[in-house]
XYZ file of C-alpha atoms in Angstrom:
711
model
C 82.681 38.946 29.632
C 78.974 39.551 29.263
C 76.794 40.065 32.333
C 74.537 37.285 33.570
C 70.955 38.407 34.150
C 68.662 36.878 36.706
C 66.128 35.930 34.022
C 68.820 33.823 32.304
C 68.883 31.307 35.171
C 65.920 29.232 36.370
C 66.871 29.786 40.002
C 66.800 33.597 39.816
C 64.324 34.437 37.062
C 61.229 34.183 39.250
C 60.166 34.649 42.855
C 60.876 31.448 44.767
C 58.128 28.888 43.943
C 59.315 26.342 46.524
C 59.667 28.478 49.637
C 58.169 28.254 53.094
C 55.607 30.931 52.145
C 53.446 31.394 49.026
C 54.997 32.681 45.808
C 53.666 36.245 45.860
C 53.922 38.672 42.964
C 56.016 41.787 43.519
C 54.217 44.993 44.503
C 54.750 46.924 41.269
C 51.559 49.011 41.481
C 50.829 49.348 45.178
C 48.601 51.562 47.322
C 49.537 51.464 51.015
C 47.347 52.568 53.908
C 49.819 53.755 56.586
C 47.080 54.500 59.119
C 45.754 50.939 58.740
C 48.971 49.051 59.558
C 50.180 49.465 55.963
C 47.477 47.263 54.501
C 47.043 47.346 50.713
C 44.184 48.980 48.824
C 43.255 47.919 45.292
C 42.118 51.131 43.569
C 42.283 49.930 39.958
C 38.792 49.654 38.426
C 40.289 47.418 35.700
C 41.936 45.011 38.154
C 45.399 45.245 36.526
C 44.129 44.625 32.984
C 45.780 47.780 31.603
C 49.234 46.799 32.909
C 49.062 43.110 31.996
C 51.748 43.646 29.349
C 54.377 44.754 31.879
C 57.400 42.514 32.484
C 56.913 40.687 29.215
C 53.201 40.110 29.763
C 53.450 38.564 33.236
C 51.824 41.263 35.405
C 48.685 40.070 37.194
C 46.490 40.876 40.181
C 48.265 39.533 43.252
C 46.781 38.821 46.654
C 48.581 38.744 49.988
C 47.223 38.617 53.539
C 47.637 42.403 53.651
C 45.666 43.055 50.466
C 45.940 43.190 46.679
C 48.361 44.827 44.228
C 49.433 44.471 40.609
C 52.769 42.788 40.003
C 54.766 39.959 38.503
C 56.706 37.035 39.903
C 59.226 37.578 37.081
C 60.261 41.142 37.931
C 63.083 39.877 40.131
C 64.942 38.525 37.096
C 65.693 41.958 35.634
C 68.950 42.450 37.530
C 72.440 41.182 36.894
C 73.667 38.377 39.142
C 77.150 38.650 37.621
C 78.655 41.872 36.352
C 79.727 42.327 32.778
C 83.407 43.159 32.511
C 85.925 44.256 29.914
C 89.523 44.693 30.969
C 93.029 44.991 29.648
C 96.538 45.262 31.021
C 99.904 46.328 29.674
C 103.034 45.320 31.569
C 106.627 46.019 30.690
C 109.925 45.577 32.495
C 113.509 46.382 31.590
C 116.992 46.078 33.078
C 120.337 47.676 32.260
C 123.661 46.368 33.558
C 125.838 49.352 34.446
C 128.681 46.995 35.397
C 129.147 43.541 36.887
C 128.036 44.764 40.321
C 125.175 47.157 39.597
C 121.955 46.961 37.573
C 119.230 49.494 36.868
C 115.684 48.168 36.603
C 112.206 49.410 35.959
C 108.726 48.075 35.387
C 105.373 49.584 34.559
C 101.820 48.266 34.727
C 98.763 49.980 33.282
C 95.271 48.515 33.518
C 91.803 49.453 32.321
C 88.564 47.868 33.453
C 84.924 48.587 32.744
C 82.259 46.874 34.827
C 78.549 47.015 33.995
C 75.670 45.950 36.205
C 71.966 46.536 36.810
C 70.363 46.645 40.254
C 66.975 45.700 38.824
C 63.349 46.588 39.405
C 63.701 46.397 43.188
C 65.749 49.619 43.026
C 64.017 51.287 40.076
C 60.756 52.692 41.370
C 58.949 55.801 42.583
C 56.856 56.380 45.689
C 55.109 59.164 47.562
C 56.733 58.483 50.942
C 59.914 60.300 49.895
C 58.359 63.585 48.806
C 55.119 63.708 50.785
C 55.482 61.265 53.686
C 51.872 60.323 52.944
C 48.829 62.023 51.429
C 45.083 62.112 52.100
C 42.768 60.654 49.452
C 39.672 62.840 49.263
C 37.400 60.171 47.791
C 38.114 57.340 50.245
C 38.948 59.479 53.261
C 42.149 57.540 53.916
C 45.833 58.328 54.183
C 47.785 56.650 51.394
C 51.219 56.051 49.919
C 51.870 54.938 46.352
C 54.592 52.656 45.015
C 55.261 52.333 41.276
C 57.946 49.968 39.910
C 59.242 50.559 36.386
C 59.092 47.640 33.964
C 61.285 47.165 30.861
C 58.331 48.333 28.772
C 58.318 51.673 30.659
C 62.010 52.151 29.934
C 61.660 51.334 26.260
C 64.359 50.177 23.847
C 66.459 47.442 25.422
C 64.821 47.880 28.814
C 67.147 47.428 31.753
C 70.062 46.779 29.400
C 69.830 50.450 28.418
C 70.147 51.839 31.955
C 73.014 49.789 33.359
C 75.481 51.303 35.803
C 79.098 51.504 34.690
C 82.279 51.581 36.775
C 85.410 52.580 34.844
C 88.711 51.846 36.548
C 92.112 53.123 35.470
C 95.266 52.213 37.349
C 98.989 52.403 36.867
C 102.087 51.493 38.832
C 105.661 52.419 37.924
C 108.801 51.272 39.731
C 112.331 52.553 39.050
C 115.417 51.468 40.910
C 118.816 49.913 41.067
C 120.359 46.869 42.718
C 123.877 45.685 43.230
C 126.437 43.909 45.361
C 129.321 45.057 47.541
C 131.299 42.192 49.012
C 128.887 39.891 50.842
C 126.170 42.543 50.826
C 123.313 42.836 48.357
C 121.392 46.089 48.166
C 118.536 47.658 46.235
C 116.967 51.103 46.018
C 113.600 51.738 44.375
C 110.755 54.204 44.077
C 107.188 53.183 43.247
C 104.299 55.408 42.220
C 100.803 53.986 41.921
C 97.411 55.515 41.268
C 93.882 54.170 40.929
C 90.938 56.140 39.539
C 87.297 55.093 39.542
C 84.531 56.839 37.626
C 81.023 55.693 38.531
C 78.237 56.313 36.025
C 75.071 55.394 37.898
C 71.495 55.459 36.696
C 69.405 57.860 38.806
C 65.925 59.313 39.108
C 65.877 63.116 39.365
C 64.026 64.205 42.471
C 61.954 67.197 41.328
C 61.215 65.921 37.782
C 59.974 62.499 38.949
C 57.843 63.931 41.766
C 56.439 66.629 39.486
C 55.675 64.071 36.768
C 53.598 61.809 39.001
C 51.973 64.693 40.832
C 50.731 66.103 37.538
C 49.892 62.739 35.932
C 48.505 60.804 38.912
C 47.940 62.855 42.068
C 46.491 65.931 40.417
C 46.199 69.385 41.980
C 46.528 69.933 45.730
C 42.991 70.227 47.124
C 44.084 71.409 50.555
C 45.942 70.120 53.580
C 44.897 68.094 56.597
C 45.148 69.375 60.157
C 48.432 67.466 60.433
C 49.886 69.147 57.341
C 49.513 66.429 54.700
C 48.364 67.274 51.160
C 44.880 66.287 50.022
C 44.589 64.786 46.504
C 42.076 63.023 44.319
C 44.342 60.628 42.354
C 43.705 59.555 38.773
C 43.789 55.800 39.269
C 43.551 55.049 35.552
C 46.806 56.973 35.081
C 48.506 55.245 38.007
C 47.614 51.731 36.819
C 48.944 52.291 33.310
C 52.214 51.848 31.388
C 54.256 55.005 30.857
C 53.912 56.680 27.462
C 56.975 56.306 25.243
C 59.754 58.715 26.192
C 58.285 59.773 29.540
C 60.684 57.619 31.553
C 63.643 59.499 30.095
C 62.153 62.850 31.169
C 62.856 62.211 34.845
C 65.873 59.867 34.777
C 69.510 60.174 33.835
C 72.981 59.461 35.178
C 75.181 60.689 37.993
C 78.960 60.807 37.687
C 81.126 60.300 40.768
C 84.887 59.985 40.952
C 87.302 58.559 43.487
C 91.069 58.306 43.485
C 93.742 56.662 45.585
C 97.469 57.142 45.168
C 100.664 55.939 46.793
C 104.341 56.906 46.682
C 106.874 54.534 48.227
C 110.664 54.751 48.453
C 112.349 51.520 49.516
C 115.920 50.590 50.417
C 116.985 47.035 51.214
C 120.301 45.580 52.364
C 120.875 41.825 52.825
C 123.775 39.602 53.752
C 123.380 35.854 53.437
C 126.540 35.066 55.401
C 126.865 37.703 58.094
C 128.666 35.322 60.476
C 129.219 31.612 61.000
C 127.158 29.384 63.275
C 127.302 25.616 63.916
C 124.414 25.075 61.544
C 125.706 27.364 58.761
C 125.802 31.022 57.779
C 123.549 33.544 59.497
C 121.515 35.794 57.199
C 120.600 39.399 57.877
C 118.325 41.938 56.165
C 117.277 45.549 56.752
C 114.507 47.335 54.852
C 113.745 51.068 55.055
C 110.488 52.414 53.602
C 108.988 55.861 53.393
C 106.199 57.396 51.406
C 102.757 58.898 51.302
C 99.263 57.899 50.272
C 95.976 59.644 49.717
C 92.297 59.139 48.925
C 89.537 61.403 47.728
C 85.941 60.805 46.745
C 83.902 63.388 44.856
C 80.261 62.368 44.414
C 78.047 63.864 41.757
C 76.682 67.193 43.080
C 73.156 65.839 42.679
C 73.874 63.137 45.254
C 74.787 65.774 47.833
C 72.204 68.513 47.222
C 69.082 66.335 47.017
C 68.693 66.480 43.227
C 68.752 62.677 43.010
C 65.670 60.777 44.187
C 66.235 58.111 46.831
C 70.052 58.183 46.908
C 72.592 60.361 48.702
C 76.364 60.422 49.102
C 79.012 62.356 51.001
C 82.454 63.430 49.864
C 85.705 62.627 51.616
C 89.414 63.230 51.168
C 92.649 62.900 53.076
C 96.268 61.861 52.915
C 98.959 60.606 55.241
C 102.701 59.977 55.211
C 104.249 56.748 56.393
C 107.612 55.209 57.103
C 108.815 51.833 58.343
C 111.962 49.961 59.357
C 112.211 46.169 59.181
C 115.063 43.917 60.289
C 115.414 40.154 60.105
C 118.087 37.777 61.348
C 118.099 34.090 60.392
C 120.344 31.941 62.597
C 121.040 28.212 61.958
C 122.092 27.432 65.534
C 122.510 23.740 64.690
C 122.247 21.703 61.534
C 118.828 20.638 62.816
C 117.694 23.927 64.394
C 117.152 27.379 62.853
C 115.791 30.436 64.652
C 114.561 33.532 62.811
C 113.789 36.822 64.497
C 112.381 39.971 62.950
C 111.214 43.361 64.101
C 109.335 46.152 62.385
C 108.388 49.693 63.262
C 105.578 51.449 61.345
C 104.430 55.037 61.645
C 101.609 56.857 59.860
C 101.245 60.620 60.196
C 97.883 62.308 59.624
C 98.192 66.039 60.158
C 99.659 66.470 63.630
C 98.598 62.978 64.731
C 101.037 60.065 64.456
C 99.876 56.452 64.643
C 102.804 54.108 65.202
C 103.490 50.599 66.355
C 106.445 48.256 66.810
C 105.894 44.585 65.991
C 108.069 41.490 66.119
C 108.097 37.793 65.358
C 110.208 34.779 66.317
C 110.229 31.594 64.266
C 111.761 28.167 64.911
C 112.448 25.325 62.465
C 113.570 21.942 63.808
C 114.528 19.131 61.416
C 115.467 15.995 63.409
C 115.784 13.988 60.173
C 115.979 15.099 56.556
C 112.362 14.189 55.754
C 110.713 15.744 58.822
C 110.366 19.425 59.742
C 108.707 20.949 62.800
C 108.012 24.671 62.584
C 106.482 27.378 64.720
C 106.196 31.142 64.868
C 104.962 33.748 67.307
C 104.580 37.450 66.677
C 102.558 40.599 66.692
C 100.931 42.356 63.750
C 99.804 45.859 62.887
C 97.583 47.430 60.256
C 96.737 51.087 59.857
C 93.073 52.065 59.363
C 91.985 52.490 55.762
C 91.955 55.989 54.317
C 88.180 55.915 53.884
C 87.725 54.899 57.536
C 89.849 57.888 58.502
C 88.491 60.517 56.118
C 84.942 59.598 55.044
C 82.674 62.654 55.228
C 79.602 63.022 57.422
C 76.325 61.403 56.438
C 72.967 61.368 58.188
C 70.694 58.544 59.311
C 67.899 57.824 61.777
C 68.637 55.526 64.725
C 65.173 54.037 65.074
C 64.347 51.943 68.129
C 67.070 53.516 70.279
C 66.854 53.392 74.070
C 67.313 56.718 75.867
C 68.971 55.175 78.923
C 69.543 58.524 80.641
C 65.875 59.578 80.612
C 64.784 56.046 81.498
C 67.209 56.234 84.421
C 65.559 59.443 85.596
C 62.333 57.432 85.856
C 64.015 54.690 87.874
C 64.757 52.168 85.120
C 68.037 50.250 85.028
C 69.839 49.790 81.657
C 69.497 46.022 82.051
C 65.688 46.290 82.037
C 63.959 49.250 80.383
C 60.710 47.416 79.651
C 57.851 49.813 80.282
C 59.981 52.942 79.988
C 58.359 55.459 77.602
C 61.830 56.181 76.167
C 62.667 52.528 75.550
C 62.283 52.899 71.763
C 62.814 56.367 70.336
C 63.952 57.669 66.959
C 66.853 60.100 66.909
C 68.697 61.732 64.031
C 72.358 60.771 63.822
C 75.419 61.502 61.747
C 78.387 59.229 61.082
C 81.790 59.792 59.508
C 85.369 58.619 59.334
C 87.778 59.359 62.155
C 91.355 60.605 61.581
C 92.217 59.725 65.207
C 91.704 55.976 64.777
C 94.271 53.732 66.424
C 96.002 50.890 64.547
C 94.447 47.451 64.302
C 96.690 45.024 66.205
C 96.985 41.275 66.556
C 98.876 38.566 68.417
C 99.489 35.599 66.132
C 101.176 32.246 66.435
C 101.281 29.025 64.500
C 102.870 25.592 64.748
C 103.081 22.762 62.287
C 104.894 19.822 60.777
C 106.028 18.966 57.229
C 106.844 15.396 56.188
C 108.472 14.578 52.851
C 109.412 10.864 52.951
C 110.376 10.886 49.250
C 111.309 13.659 46.831
C 107.958 13.729 45.051
C 105.680 13.567 48.114
C 105.041 16.091 50.886
C 102.396 16.463 53.576
C 101.950 19.301 56.058
C 99.680 20.159 58.984
C 99.591 23.593 60.661
C 97.673 25.211 63.503
C 97.035 28.996 63.476
C 95.865 31.296 66.259
C 94.958 34.993 65.866
C 93.773 37.487 68.480
C 92.783 40.709 66.720
C 92.037 43.941 68.568
C 90.916 47.449 67.672
C 89.063 46.486 64.497
C 87.248 49.473 63.027
C 83.472 49.770 62.992
C 80.900 52.516 63.377
C 80.220 53.325 67.016
C 76.777 51.982 67.841
C 74.142 54.464 68.974
C 73.299 52.082 71.814
C 76.874 52.196 73.146
C 76.921 56.003 73.046
C 73.574 56.362 74.833
C 74.581 53.747 77.399
C 77.818 55.660 78.047
C 75.752 58.787 78.668
C 73.773 56.980 81.367
C 76.936 55.853 83.159
C 78.747 59.192 82.828
C 75.873 61.418 83.952
C 75.184 59.140 86.921
C 78.828 58.919 87.981
C 79.047 55.181 87.366
C 81.866 53.118 85.896
C 81.774 53.355 82.103
C 82.888 50.192 80.288
C 81.523 51.139 76.857
C 83.481 52.115 73.750
C 82.572 55.812 74.178
C 84.238 58.073 76.755
C 82.504 60.657 78.925
C 84.127 63.355 76.787
C 82.583 61.663 73.740
C 79.204 61.883 75.450
C 79.601 65.635 75.981
C 80.730 66.187 72.391
C 78.503 63.759 70.505
C 75.052 63.914 72.151
C 72.798 66.950 71.728
C 69.532 67.452 73.637
C 67.031 70.283 73.430
C 66.071 72.499 76.371
C 63.513 69.972 77.615
C 66.003 67.093 77.562
C 64.705 65.374 74.423
C 67.369 63.759 72.253
C 68.071 66.056 69.318
C 71.078 64.504 67.574
C 73.862 61.972 68.090
C 77.200 61.531 66.338
C 78.606 58.015 65.846
C 81.952 58.066 64.011
C 84.185 55.156 63.093
C 85.893 53.795 66.211
C 88.300 51.046 67.260
C 85.710 48.793 68.851
C 85.709 45.213 67.556
C 87.769 42.176 68.560
C 88.155 38.739 66.958
C 89.625 35.462 68.173
C 90.341 32.852 65.503
C 91.839 29.372 65.422
C 92.334 27.244 62.312
C 93.839 23.924 61.291
C 95.199 23.476 57.767
C 96.593 20.482 55.932
C 98.115 20.077 52.480
C 99.256 17.217 50.274
C 101.385 17.188 47.113
C 102.498 14.216 45.044
C 104.050 13.853 41.588
C 104.119 10.511 39.745
C 106.280 9.978 36.667
C 104.499 7.740 34.144
C 107.331 7.515 31.642
C 106.578 8.306 28.017
C 103.023 9.252 29.014
C 104.287 12.241 31.015
C 103.583 12.842 34.695
C 100.655 13.134 37.076
C 100.417 15.789 39.794
C 98.111 15.471 42.793
C 97.450 18.196 45.365
C 94.928 18.864 48.115
C 94.361 21.565 50.728
C 92.093 21.394 53.774
C 91.063 24.125 56.225
C 89.035 23.663 59.398
C 88.158 26.888 61.214
C 88.219 25.678 64.810
C 87.164 28.963 66.384
C 85.954 32.339 65.211
C 84.466 34.669 67.796
C 83.698 38.341 67.320
C 82.984 41.046 69.883
C 81.324 43.876 67.897
C 81.546 46.491 70.681
C 83.327 46.547 74.067
C 81.113 44.994 76.715
C 79.158 42.946 74.166
C 79.095 39.177 74.385
C 81.353 37.418 71.885
C 79.425 36.096 68.889
C 80.223 32.583 67.706
C 80.626 32.869 63.931
C 80.929 29.106 63.524
C 77.947 27.839 65.522
C 75.519 30.770 65.828
C 73.537 30.709 62.544
C 72.225 34.260 62.956
C 75.712 35.699 63.511
C 77.111 33.644 60.634
C 74.634 35.238 58.210
C 74.979 38.778 59.554
C 78.782 38.728 59.355
C 79.059 36.596 56.192
C 81.064 33.925 57.980
C 82.498 31.324 55.646
C 81.926 27.591 56.048
C 83.713 25.974 58.980
C 85.334 23.417 56.690
C 86.517 23.963 53.157
C 88.932 22.150 50.884
C 90.251 22.014 47.358
C 92.140 19.492 45.302
C 93.515 18.959 41.827
C 94.738 16.236 39.512
C 97.038 17.291 36.690
C 98.535 15.527 33.700
C 101.533 17.001 31.879
C 103.090 15.665 28.686
C 105.385 17.568 26.370
C 103.674 20.912 25.647
C 100.300 19.868 27.050
C 99.007 20.340 30.603
C 95.529 19.316 31.775
C 94.206 19.911 35.290
C 90.930 19.034 36.999
C 90.163 21.104 40.111
C 87.622 20.455 42.870
C 86.397 23.071 45.360
C 84.568 21.863 48.466
C 82.446 23.957 50.859
C 81.363 22.262 54.079
C 77.966 22.420 55.741
C 76.486 25.871 56.423
C 73.312 27.043 58.218
C 70.257 27.434 56.040
C 68.239 30.630 55.876
C 65.588 29.250 58.209
C 68.237 28.859 60.928
C 69.101 32.532 60.462
C 65.440 33.605 60.613
C 64.804 31.560 63.749
C 68.218 32.260 65.302
C 68.850 28.593 65.986
C 68.848 25.084 64.550
C 65.819 24.020 66.600
C 63.519 26.567 64.998
C 60.431 25.274 63.178
C 58.493 27.684 60.964
C 54.706 27.756 61.124
C 54.707 26.264 57.619
C 56.428 23.169 58.993
C 59.832 23.845 57.461
C 62.685 23.307 59.890
C 65.940 25.107 60.486
C 69.047 23.111 59.732
C 72.165 23.013 57.617
C 72.786 22.774 53.927
C 74.941 19.860 52.951
C 78.417 20.162 51.515
C 78.809 21.741 48.083
C 81.457 20.745 45.527
C 82.166 22.237 42.107
C 84.721 21.190 39.486
C 86.828 23.249 37.089
C 88.929 22.052 34.150
C 91.824 23.639 32.282
C 93.776 22.531 29.207
C 96.945 24.418 28.233
C 99.060 24.029 25.105
C 102.404 25.757 24.673
C 102.382 26.359 20.931
C 105.640 28.354 20.953
C 108.190 29.472 23.542
C 106.246 32.698 24.016
C 102.703 31.601 23.113
C 100.346 29.566 25.316
C 96.791 28.636 24.340
C 94.298 27.742 27.070
C 90.792 26.339 27.401
C 89.142 26.728 30.826
C 85.787 25.420 32.010
C 84.420 26.606 35.349
C 81.732 24.531 37.068
C 82.070 21.643 34.633
C 78.893 19.885 35.771
C 76.778 23.068 35.874
C 76.084 22.743 39.607
C 73.513 25.115 41.126
C 72.563 25.840 44.773
C 68.963 24.944 43.984
C 68.465 22.664 46.998
C 68.227 25.667 49.327
C 64.964 27.167 48.081
C 62.706 25.588 50.677
C 64.167 27.678 53.515
C 63.574 31.023 51.750
C 60.335 32.978 51.439
C 58.214 32.889 48.304
C 59.071 36.560 47.688
C 62.811 35.854 47.376
C 64.354 36.184 43.936
C 67.708 34.805 45.086
C 66.953 31.746 47.259
C 70.511 30.855 48.252
C 73.389 32.333 50.254
C 75.049 34.468 47.586
C 78.096 35.051 49.789
C 79.024 31.358 49.526
C 77.377 30.203 46.306
C 76.364 31.532 42.906
C 73.952 30.654 40.131
C 76.350 31.371 37.257
C 76.410 27.793 36.026
C 78.984 26.445 33.579
C 81.353 28.976 31.973
C 83.851 28.341 29.156
C 86.859 30.581 28.476
C 89.459 30.572 25.718
C 92.730 32.418 26.230
C 95.858 33.142 24.217
C 98.862 34.454 26.149
C 101.854 35.890 24.319
C 104.994 36.991 26.170
C 107.089 39.578 24.363
C 110.849 39.434 24.694
C 111.071 35.690 25.421
C 114.029 34.113 23.653
């Protein structure tokens, strides 16, 4: 499929014209004054006339409360809002009957996928802050920073279409095994090998070439340095406010190539017996599954992303592997004709070097059918999931923890952690590093559900279920605030209820001889907890309409009753259903969602109309104001967006036993989330919640599916 560009949709081709703030142009040619609260300076004697042809002739002089700059309201459209994708798969399976009781089997899947996307003008720019921090302009006597965004005309050729990023994925999975019977026992043995490779070809700006280019073309020679060590220049403003000459863009840009790989080996043995012993309600069933294998992950970034050769982007490598094994047993017991109890247990173990992460889990399920048409069901159990390989083995990367509170030094001045207002160390910047953690514990959960199924007639069924999850030890990066708070408690001999231990404090906080924070280390940790409750309902009905075929009706409904998250131990639980700020930060889905379909089948034809419903969600203004009572100075109010429903249609025709032709239409009525613009700023190029909605519009697909080997 071809990519969808922002400029191909009215909603995303231009900065928001209907927002709560004016529709400002982007700052494509910008001079910042860092010593004057980052106000703008207009240094172009031609007032943007020489760059008026940029972004298809839409660049103009723009004015904001902070000053003037040259830019366009249409620059935002030069990014993809949907990736382009080409993919293919080959699947094959085979069996061989050795005798009446034993069969060999095998299957193989190979897939290729190429994804193309463009991040747009917002990520394709150059500025002086990276290489110089700031510079001193000799003529005006002011400190300055420059920002220069590259337009399609600077790139040349097809513009942004010529510098798209490409992800190439290759994957395969092969399974070989055998299965057979021995008396009442069924058994199977198999081995599976799978591997996934990703090659990322990303457009980059080369650090030294791009800085050298603009220093020579715009900044000019170094005329000296200030007393604080900043370079003094006399910039050529005519050169800064000008399109790039043909070919110059290519002199300081190119591509980086990074590779990652994951692999898995799994041996599996299964034994089942559907009639292990007799019970009043029928035969008891029993199963045992043994699994063992290994898995690994490695990520090798382009060397330029690690040694500083790439401007504005860095990456860190990582690699690791672990072995794993598991044992699962299940016993299904029909105690009565109306009552069945199922119990299962599982033991998992993952070994990373000399460290073993293991956990035993179990579940108990009950089914009670007082009459043939009515079923009550329930289940309680525990769950386990090992940390991801990247969480365990990701390499170290650096960052700055700006606005951190140095609780220990504030404490030395008499301030309590609950109130550090007025402390000179209340907001400091400290360099930090983060990485994966091979010592992570498993993510665990207690889960239970209960429900009822009613099928009064053969072609009608309704069900309602309640689900409850309590998840612990979710993985997240240790917050710098938690680590510094732990230091305060540990060094003052107080009870430490944070997610960092006193040993962590000793190992992960570095101070210089005078006590000033020098560096902190915040690895991945088991810190987060979630409590969730949900109610689901489903409906299915089939109606025979004689020679006209049959109609199928189905509907599914989900109401998330509770979703609370504790990001770090000691933090208050965040309400991801009613707190609009938390819902945006953690991409919480709508509280209520539903889907339904109506299908018509006759002979070789099948037609289905689908509906997807998203319930009310907080608007962006509620996120900005952290509440539904917030009123912006413009008069716009926080609130909720109404429900959102889209429709899809499919028509399938079985032309032959092994050939099916399909026509599919997504978003039949071309629905767009364009009623949300008022709660976004006039600088937004995507005025809707892109986690829940999209601006793709109607899409039509044609498919032919041929199955080889069908008789």
